[in-house]
PDB file of C-alpha atoms and ligand atoms in Angstrom:
ATOM      1  CA  MET A 270       0.015  -0.102  -0.032  1.00  0.00           C
ATOM      2  CA  ASN A 271       1.188   3.594  -0.603  1.00  0.00           C
ATOM      3  CA  ILE A 272      -0.126   6.315   1.436  1.00  0.00           C
ATOM      4  CA  LEU A 273      -0.220   9.926   1.808  1.00  0.00           C
ATOM      5  CA  ILE A 274      -0.139  11.669   5.229  1.00  0.00           C
ATOM      6  CA  PHE A 275      -0.968  15.262   6.356  1.00  0.00           C
ATOM      7  CA  GLY A 276      -2.012  17.257   9.022  1.00  0.00           C
ATOM      8  CA  PRO A 277      -1.111  20.743  10.565  1.00  0.00           C
ATOM      9  CA  PRO A 278       1.808  21.809  12.558  1.00  0.00           C
ATOM     10  CA  GLY A 279       1.974  19.497  15.508  1.00  0.00           C
ATOM     11  CA  SER A 280      -0.647  16.953  14.409  1.00  0.00           C
ATOM     12  CA  GLY A 281       1.866  14.015  15.093  1.00  0.00           C
ATOM     13  CA  LYS A 282       2.113  13.068  11.491  1.00  0.00           C
ATOM     14  CA  SER A 283       5.810  12.228  11.663  1.00  0.00           C
ATOM     15  CA  THR A 284       5.460  10.245  14.643  1.00  0.00           C
ATOM     16  CA  HIS A 285       2.775   8.261  13.461  1.00  0.00           C
ATOM     17  CA  SER A 286       4.597   7.637  10.164  1.00  0.00           C
ATOM     18  CA  ARG A 287       7.332   6.102  11.759  1.00  0.00           C
ATOM     19  CA  THR A 288       5.199   3.443  13.563  1.00  0.00           C
ATOM     20  CA  ILE A 289       3.631   2.899  10.292  1.00  0.00           C
ATOM     21  CA  VAL A 290       6.687   2.638   8.628  1.00  0.00           C
ATOM     22  CA  GLU A 291       7.760  -0.109  11.103  1.00  0.00           C
ATOM     23  CA  LYS A 292       4.538  -2.105  11.035  1.00  0.00           C
ATOM     24  CA  TYR A 293       3.609  -2.504   7.490  1.00  0.00           C
ATOM     25  CA  SER A 294       7.178  -2.185   6.040  1.00  0.00           C
ATOM     26  CA  LEU A 295       7.155   1.095   3.984  1.00  0.00           C
ATOM     27  CA  VAL A 296       9.549   3.428   3.015  1.00  0.00           C
ATOM     28  CA  TYR A 297       9.113   6.881   4.595  1.00  0.00           C
ATOM     29  CA  ILE A 298       9.673  10.197   2.391  1.00  0.00           C
ATOM     30  CA  SER A 299       9.172  13.122   4.231  1.00  0.00           C
ATOM     31  CA  SER A 300       9.501  16.521   2.483  1.00  0.00           C
ATOM     32  CA  GLY A 301      10.823  18.170   5.837  1.00  0.00           C
ATOM     33  CA  ASP A 302      13.390  15.788   6.183  1.00  0.00           C
ATOM     34  CA  LEU A 303      14.807  16.127   2.785  1.00  0.00           C
ATOM     35  CA  ILE A 304      14.452  19.860   3.022  1.00  0.00           C
ATOM     36  CA  ARG A 305      16.358  19.890   6.144  1.00  0.00           C
ATOM     37  CA  LYS A 306      19.002  17.681   4.841  1.00  0.00           C
ATOM     38  CA  GLU A 307      19.597  20.029   2.101  1.00  0.00           C
ATOM     39  CA  ILE A 308      19.688  22.959   4.275  1.00  0.00           C
ATOM     40  CA  GLU A 309      22.329  21.191   6.568  1.00  0.00           C
ATOM     41  CA  ARG A 310      24.237  20.632   3.450  1.00  0.00           C
ATOM     42  CA  LYS A 311      24.352  24.438   3.118  1.00  0.00           C
ATOM     43  CA  SER A 312      23.947  23.773  -0.721  1.00  0.00           C
ATOM     44  CA  SER A 313      22.652  27.499  -2.662  1.00  0.00           C
ATOM     45  CA  LEU A 314      19.230  25.349  -2.705  1.00  0.00           C
ATOM     46  CA  GLY A 315      19.271  24.787   0.936  1.00  0.00           C
ATOM     47  CA  ARG A 316      20.114  28.497   1.654  1.00  0.00           C
ATOM     48  CA  GLU A 317      17.265  29.611  -0.595  1.00  0.00           C
ATOM     49  CA  MET A 318      14.840  27.298   1.311  1.00  0.00           C
ATOM     50  CA  GLU A 319      15.990  28.450   4.455  1.00  0.00           C
ATOM     51  CA  ALA A 320      15.249  32.179   3.579  1.00  0.00           C
ATOM     52  CA  TYR A 321      11.780  31.100   2.762  1.00  0.00           C
ATOM     53  CA  LEU A 322      11.011  28.962   5.937  1.00  0.00           C
ATOM     54  CA  SER A 323      12.305  31.511   8.418  1.00  0.00           C
ATOM     55  CA  ARG A 324       9.861  33.862   7.198  1.00  0.00           C
ATOM     56  CA  GLY A 325       7.183  31.140   7.755  1.00  0.00           C
ATOM     57  CA  ASP A 326       6.619  30.853   4.032  1.00  0.00           C
ATOM     58  CA  LEU A 327       5.974  28.030   1.781  1.00  0.00           C
ATOM     59  CA  ILE A 328       9.004  26.847  -0.561  1.00  0.00           C
ATOM     60  CA  PRO A 329       8.155  26.985  -4.234  1.00  0.00           C
ATOM     61  CA  ASP A 330       6.589  24.181  -6.013  1.00  0.00           C
ATOM     62  CA  THR A 331       9.275  23.795  -8.345  1.00  0.00           C
ATOM     63  CA  ILE A 332      11.912  23.264  -5.528  1.00  0.00           C
ATOM     64  CA  VAL A 333       9.682  20.793  -3.472  1.00  0.00           C
ATOM     65  CA  ASN A 334       8.556  18.930  -6.674  1.00  0.00           C
ATOM     66  CA  THR A 335      12.274  18.149  -7.844  1.00  0.00           C
ATOM     67  CA  LEU A 336      13.379  17.189  -4.188  1.00  0.00           C
ATOM     68  CA  ILE A 337      10.451  14.561  -4.017  1.00  0.00           C
ATOM     69  CA  ILE A 338      10.205  12.964  -7.407  1.00  0.00           C
ATOM     70  CA  SER A 339      13.979  12.271  -7.828  1.00  0.00           C
ATOM     71  CA  LYS A 340      13.488  10.761  -4.266  1.00  0.00           C
ATOM     72  CA  LEU A 341      10.734   8.635  -5.602  1.00  0.00           C
ATOM     73  CA  ARG A 342      12.532   7.862  -8.486  1.00  0.00           C
ATOM     74  CA  ARG A 343      15.648   6.240  -6.430  1.00  0.00           C
ATOM     75  CA  GLN A 344      13.208   3.759  -4.699  1.00  0.00           C
ATOM     76  CA  ARG A 345      10.802   1.284  -5.935  1.00  0.00           C
ATOM     77  CA  GLU A 346       9.278   0.281  -2.456  1.00  0.00           C
ATOM     78  CA  ASN A 347       5.868   1.057  -1.204  1.00  0.00           C
ATOM     79  CA  PHE A 348       5.944   4.660   0.321  1.00  0.00           C
ATOM     80  CA  ILE A 349       4.460   6.928   2.912  1.00  0.00           C
ATOM     81  CA  LEU A 350       4.763  10.132   1.824  1.00  0.00           C
ATOM     82  CA  ASP A 351       4.826  12.901   4.759  1.00  0.00           C
ATOM     83  CA  GLY A 352       4.108  16.618   3.980  1.00  0.00           C
ATOM     84  CA  TYR A 353       3.566  16.224   0.101  1.00  0.00           C
ATOM     85  CA  PRO A 354       1.605  17.513  -1.850  1.00  0.00           C
ATOM     86  CA  ARG A 355       0.668  20.735  -0.415  1.00  0.00           C
ATOM     87  CA  THR A 356      -0.304  22.684  -3.416  1.00  0.00           C
ATOM     88  CA  PRO A 357      -2.404  21.831  -6.516  1.00  0.00           C
ATOM     89  CA  GLU A 358       0.754  22.431  -8.634  1.00  0.00           C
ATOM     90  CA  GLN A 359       2.417  19.490  -6.499  1.00  0.00           C
ATOM     91  CA  VAL A 360      -0.492  17.204  -6.718  1.00  0.00           C
ATOM     92  CA  ILE A 361      -0.315  17.360 -10.695  1.00  0.00           C
ATOM     93  CA  VAL A 362       3.227  16.396 -10.891  1.00  0.00           C
ATOM     94  CA  LEU A 363       2.494  13.690  -8.473  1.00  0.00           C
ATOM     95  CA  GLU A 364      -0.554  12.189 -10.133  1.00  0.00           C
ATOM     96  CA  ASN A 365       1.362  12.356 -13.325  1.00  0.00           C
ATOM     97  CA  TYR A 366       4.729  10.807 -12.013  1.00  0.00           C
ATOM     98  CA  LEU A 367       2.410   7.675 -10.132  1.00  0.00           C
ATOM     99  CA  PHE A 368       0.471   7.615 -13.437  1.00  0.00           C
ATOM    100  CA  ASP A 369       3.595   6.928 -15.556  1.00  0.00           C
ATOM    101  CA  HIS A 370       4.871   4.320 -13.342  1.00  0.00           C
ATOM    102  CA  GLY A 371       1.765   2.708 -12.556  1.00  0.00           C
ATOM    103  CA  ILE A 372       1.563   3.500  -8.940  1.00  0.00           C
ATOM    104  CA  LYS A 373      -1.472   3.479  -7.119  1.00  0.00           C
ATOM    105  CA  LEU A 374      -2.369   5.648  -3.890  1.00  0.00           C
ATOM    106  CA  ASP A 375      -4.391   3.771  -1.276  1.00  0.00           C
ATOM    107  CA  LEU A 376      -4.997   6.342   1.311  1.00  0.00           C
ATOM    108  CA  ALA A 377      -4.646  10.132   1.915  1.00  0.00           C
ATOM    109  CA  LEU A 378      -4.553  10.367   5.632  1.00  0.00           C
ATOM    110  CA  GLU A 379      -5.046  13.335   7.397  1.00  0.00           C
ATOM    111  CA  ILE A 380      -4.380  14.025  11.315  1.00  0.00           C
ATOM    112  CA  PHE A 381      -6.392  16.865  12.110  1.00  0.00           C
ATOM    113  CA  ILE A 382      -6.195  19.300  15.188  1.00  0.00           C
ATOM    114  CA  ASP A 383      -7.490  22.910  15.561  1.00  0.00           C
ATOM    115  CA  GLU A 384      -5.295  25.782  15.778  1.00  0.00           C
ATOM    116  CA  ASP A 385      -5.129  26.481  19.175  1.00  0.00           C
ATOM    117  CA  THR A 386      -3.946  22.918  19.868  1.00  0.00           C
ATOM    118  CA  SER A 387      -1.460  23.360  17.134  1.00  0.00           C
ATOM    119  CA  VAL A 388      -0.104  26.288  18.852  1.00  0.00           C
ATOM    120  CA  GLU A 389      -0.064  24.915  22.453  1.00  0.00           C
ATOM    121  CA  ARG A 390       2.058  21.925  21.056  1.00  0.00           C
ATOM    122  CA  ILE A 391       4.609  23.832  18.623  1.00  0.00           C
ATOM    123  CA  SER A 392       5.067  27.170  20.619  1.00  0.00           C
ATOM    124  CA  GLY A 393       5.655  25.433  23.822  1.00  0.00           C
ATOM    125  CA  ARG A 394       8.777  23.448  22.215  1.00  0.00           C
ATOM    126  CA  ARG A 395      12.493  23.917  23.408  1.00  0.00           C
ATOM    127  CA  ILE A 396      15.460  22.785  21.744  1.00  0.00           C
ATOM    128  CA  CYS A 397      19.034  22.366  22.888  1.00  0.00           C
ATOM    129  CA  PRO A 398      21.113  23.957  20.462  1.00  0.00           C
ATOM    130  CA  ASN A 399      24.101  22.391  21.712  1.00  0.00           C
ATOM    131  CA  CYS A 400      23.090  18.704  21.983  1.00  0.00           C
ATOM    132  CA  GLY A 401      19.905  18.484  19.888  1.00  0.00           C
ATOM    133  CA  ALA A 402      17.616  17.528  23.058  1.00  0.00           C
ATOM    134  CA  VAL A 403      13.950  18.479  22.400  1.00  0.00           C
ATOM    135  CA  TYR A 404      11.514  19.705  25.486  1.00  0.00           C
ATOM    136  CA  HIS A 405       8.190  21.065  26.034  1.00  0.00           C
ATOM    137  CA  VAL A 406       7.458  23.535  28.574  1.00  0.00           C
ATOM    138  CA  LYS A 407       4.232  21.720  29.400  1.00  0.00           C
ATOM    139  CA  TYR A 408       4.496  17.953  28.292  1.00  0.00           C
ATOM    140  CA  ASN A 409       8.207  17.424  28.706  1.00  0.00           C
ATOM    141  CA  PRO A 410       9.860  20.259  30.742  1.00  0.00           C
ATOM    142  CA  PRO A 411      13.058  20.265  31.586  1.00  0.00           C
ATOM    143  CA  LYS A 412      14.312  19.780  35.494  1.00  0.00           C
ATOM    144  CA  VAL A 413      15.409  23.524  35.523  1.00  0.00           C
ATOM    145  CA  PRO A 414      13.431  25.691  33.361  1.00  0.00           C
ATOM    146  CA  GLY A 415      15.272  26.729  30.212  1.00  0.00           C
ATOM    147  CA  VAL A 416      18.303  24.776  30.696  1.00  0.00           C
ATOM    148  CA  CYS A 417      19.163  21.525  28.872  1.00  0.00           C
ATOM    149  CA  ASP A 418      19.142  18.274  31.265  1.00  0.00           C
ATOM    150  CA  VAL A 419      21.681  16.546  29.174  1.00  0.00           C
ATOM    151  CA  CYS A 420      24.465  19.204  28.735  1.00  0.00           C
ATOM    152  CA  GLY A 421      23.587  22.099  30.769  1.00  0.00           C
ATOM    153  CA  SER A 422      23.176  24.757  27.659  1.00  0.00           C
ATOM    154  CA  ARG A 423      20.522  27.391  27.534  1.00  0.00           C
ATOM    155  CA  LEU A 424      17.411  26.142  25.738  1.00  0.00           C
ATOM    156  CA  ILE A 425      15.979  28.058  22.736  1.00  0.00           C
ATOM    157  CA  GLN A 426      12.684  28.338  20.842  1.00  0.00           C
ATOM    158  CA  ARG A 427      13.004  27.766  16.941  1.00  0.00           C
ATOM    159  CA  ALA A 428      12.319  30.728  14.931  1.00  0.00           C
ATOM    160  CA  ASP A 429       9.414  29.109  13.206  1.00  0.00           C
ATOM    161  CA  ASP A 430       8.110  27.684  16.476  1.00  0.00           C
ATOM    162  CA  ARG A 431       6.991  31.028  17.598  1.00  0.00           C
ATOM    163  CA  GLU A 432       3.297  31.444  18.268  1.00  0.00           C
ATOM    164  CA  GLU A 433       2.591  34.345  15.315  1.00  0.00           C
ATOM    165  CA  VAL A 434       4.585  31.963  12.825  1.00  0.00           C
ATOM    166  CA  VAL A 435       2.755  28.779  14.189  1.00  0.00           C
ATOM    167  CA  ARG A 436      -0.559  30.687  13.422  1.00  0.00           C
ATOM    168  CA  LYS A 437       0.581  31.507  10.057  1.00  0.00           C
ATOM    169  CA  ARG A 438       1.948  28.289   9.322  1.00  0.00           C
ATOM    170  CA  TYR A 439      -1.495  26.840  10.282  1.00  0.00           C
ATOM    171  CA  ARG A 440      -3.396  29.153   8.205  1.00  0.00           C
ATOM    172  CA  ILE A 441      -1.265  28.301   4.978  1.00  0.00           C
ATOM    173  CA  TYR A 442      -1.788  24.975   5.806  1.00  0.00           C
ATOM    174  CA  THR A 443      -5.560  24.924   5.816  1.00  0.00           C
ATOM    175  CA  LYS A 444      -5.707  27.319   2.766  1.00  0.00           C
ATOM    176  CA  ASN A 445      -3.608  25.361   0.889  1.00  0.00           C
ATOM    177  CA  MET A 446      -4.936  21.917   1.937  1.00  0.00           C
ATOM    178  CA  GLY A 447      -8.523  22.752   0.720  1.00  0.00           C
ATOM    179  CA  PRO A 448      -8.416  21.850  -3.015  1.00  0.00           C
ATOM    180  CA  ILE A 449      -5.999  19.126  -2.199  1.00  0.00           C
ATOM    181  CA  ILE A 450      -8.385  17.334   0.270  1.00  0.00           C
ATOM    182  CA  LYS A 451     -11.467  17.917  -2.042  1.00  0.00           C
ATOM    183  CA  PHE A 452      -9.253  16.247  -4.749  1.00  0.00           C
ATOM    184  CA  TYR A 453      -8.453  12.955  -2.695  1.00  0.00           C
ATOM    185  CA  ARG A 454     -11.852  12.625  -1.110  1.00  0.00           C
ATOM    186  CA  ALA A 455     -13.428  12.917  -4.815  1.00  0.00           C
ATOM    187  CA  LYS A 456     -10.914  10.218  -5.539  1.00  0.00           C
ATOM    188  CA  GLY A 457     -12.510   8.234  -2.608  1.00  0.00           C
ATOM    189  CA  ILE A 458      -9.288   7.624  -0.652  1.00  0.00           C
ATOM    190  CA  TYR A 459      -9.099  10.734   1.896  1.00  0.00           C
ATOM    191  CA  VAL A 460      -9.662   9.987   5.486  1.00  0.00           C
ATOM    192  CA  ARG A 461      -9.464  12.415   8.365  1.00  0.00           C
ATOM    193  CA  VAL A 462      -8.781  11.279  11.516  1.00  0.00           C
ATOM    194  CA  ASP A 463      -8.867  13.467  15.088  1.00  0.00           C
ATOM    195  CA  GLY A 464      -5.214  14.065  16.160  1.00  0.00           C
ATOM    196  CA  ASP A 465      -6.444  15.436  19.661  1.00  0.00           C
ATOM    197  CA  GLY A 466      -5.394  13.186  22.778  1.00  0.00           C
ATOM    198  CA  THR A 467      -2.093  11.339  23.256  1.00  0.00           C
ATOM    199  CA  ILE A 468       0.151   9.531  20.713  1.00  0.00           C
ATOM    200  CA  GLY A 469      -1.133   6.274  21.926  1.00  0.00           C
ATOM    201  CA  GLU A 470      -5.074   7.513  21.507  1.00  0.00           C
ATOM    202  CA  VAL A 471      -4.473   8.828  18.164  1.00  0.00           C
ATOM    203  CA  TRP A 472      -2.919   5.476  16.925  1.00  0.00           C
ATOM    204  CA  LYS A 473      -5.848   3.484  18.031  1.00  0.00           C
ATOM    205  CA  ARG A 474      -7.803   5.702  15.522  1.00  0.00           C
ATOM    206  CA  ILE A 475      -5.392   5.023  12.886  1.00  0.00           C
ATOM    207  CA  GLN A 476      -4.417   1.384  13.071  1.00  0.00           C
ATOM    208  CA  PRO A 477      -7.839  -0.191  12.048  1.00  0.00           C
ATOM    209  CA  LEU A 478      -8.070   1.825   8.987  1.00  0.00           C
ATOM    210  CA  LEU A 479      -4.550   0.566   7.909  1.00  0.00           C
ATOM    211  CA  ASP A 480      -5.060  -2.969   9.075  1.00  0.00           C
ATOM    212  CA  TYR A 481      -8.022  -2.616   6.916  1.00  0.00           C
ATOM    213  CA  ILE A 482      -6.430  -1.477   3.838  1.00  0.00           C
ATOM    214  CA  HIS A 483      -3.317  -3.760   4.317  1.00  0.00           C
ATOM    215  CA  SER A 484      -5.348  -6.688   4.384  1.00  0.00           C
ATOM    216  CA  ARG A 485      -7.479  -5.701   1.202  1.00  0.00           C
ATOM    217  CA  GLU A 486      -4.339  -5.085  -0.862  1.00  0.00           C
ATOM    218  CA  GLU A 487      -2.716  -8.517   0.548  1.00  0.00           C
ATOM    219  CA  LYS A 488      -6.219 -10.303  -0.857  1.00  0.00           C
ATOM    220  CA  ARG A 489      -5.961  -8.226  -4.109  1.00  0.00           C
ATOM    221  CA  LYS A 490      -2.460  -9.632  -4.570  1.00  0.00           C
ATOM    222  CA  GLU A 491      -3.547 -13.301  -3.909  1.00  0.00           C
ATOM    223  CA  HIS A 492      -5.867 -12.944  -6.880  1.00  0.00           C
ATOM    224  CA  GLU A 493      -3.650 -11.251  -9.217  1.00  0.00           C
TER     225      GLU A 493
HETATM  226 ZN1   ZN B 564      22.033  19.744  25.477  1.00  0.00          ZN
END
């Protein structure tokens, strides 16, 4: 089975993607990870993308399409795609790629949370610039406020985790995903899952759906 997963900032989709990858032997392709890697390499493409992100803006379609499609080309396994497509232009590029290669999407899964939940989860995040440890002021606080438990460094808030940037990211997400959700709903593969609650609670909503699709695909393969 091939899956698209999406959700507003803080929906927990990356965490759930990792569980899905393990349980159903899929390849995880994350636009965020690919973008981060490119930024860490400090390539000219990476620096260009960093400038967009620090303003809370989306990266242009042509750049994202190039990153994702070249990744899809390099692997032939079933996949879960996280954070892509985000615009109608990206949908068209992806659909053309899948059509040309005879690949079928089985599920477009949205893990949904409202704007205030998104802000609470993201703007409370603190990271250690020295060792990379991640904290949350409410859900996973360090022993001493503002100080890393592991190495004693001063914790920071990432620029795109600030409340006003999160609200902007949330609204961009909602605005951009509207027509995409409509498209996948018309194809009959869109499912929205409530992302409120703990990771375990949300997973209990996702798993039956994936088990059902997985067993359906296994049966279909048997009949081929
Ligand atoms: Zn640290």
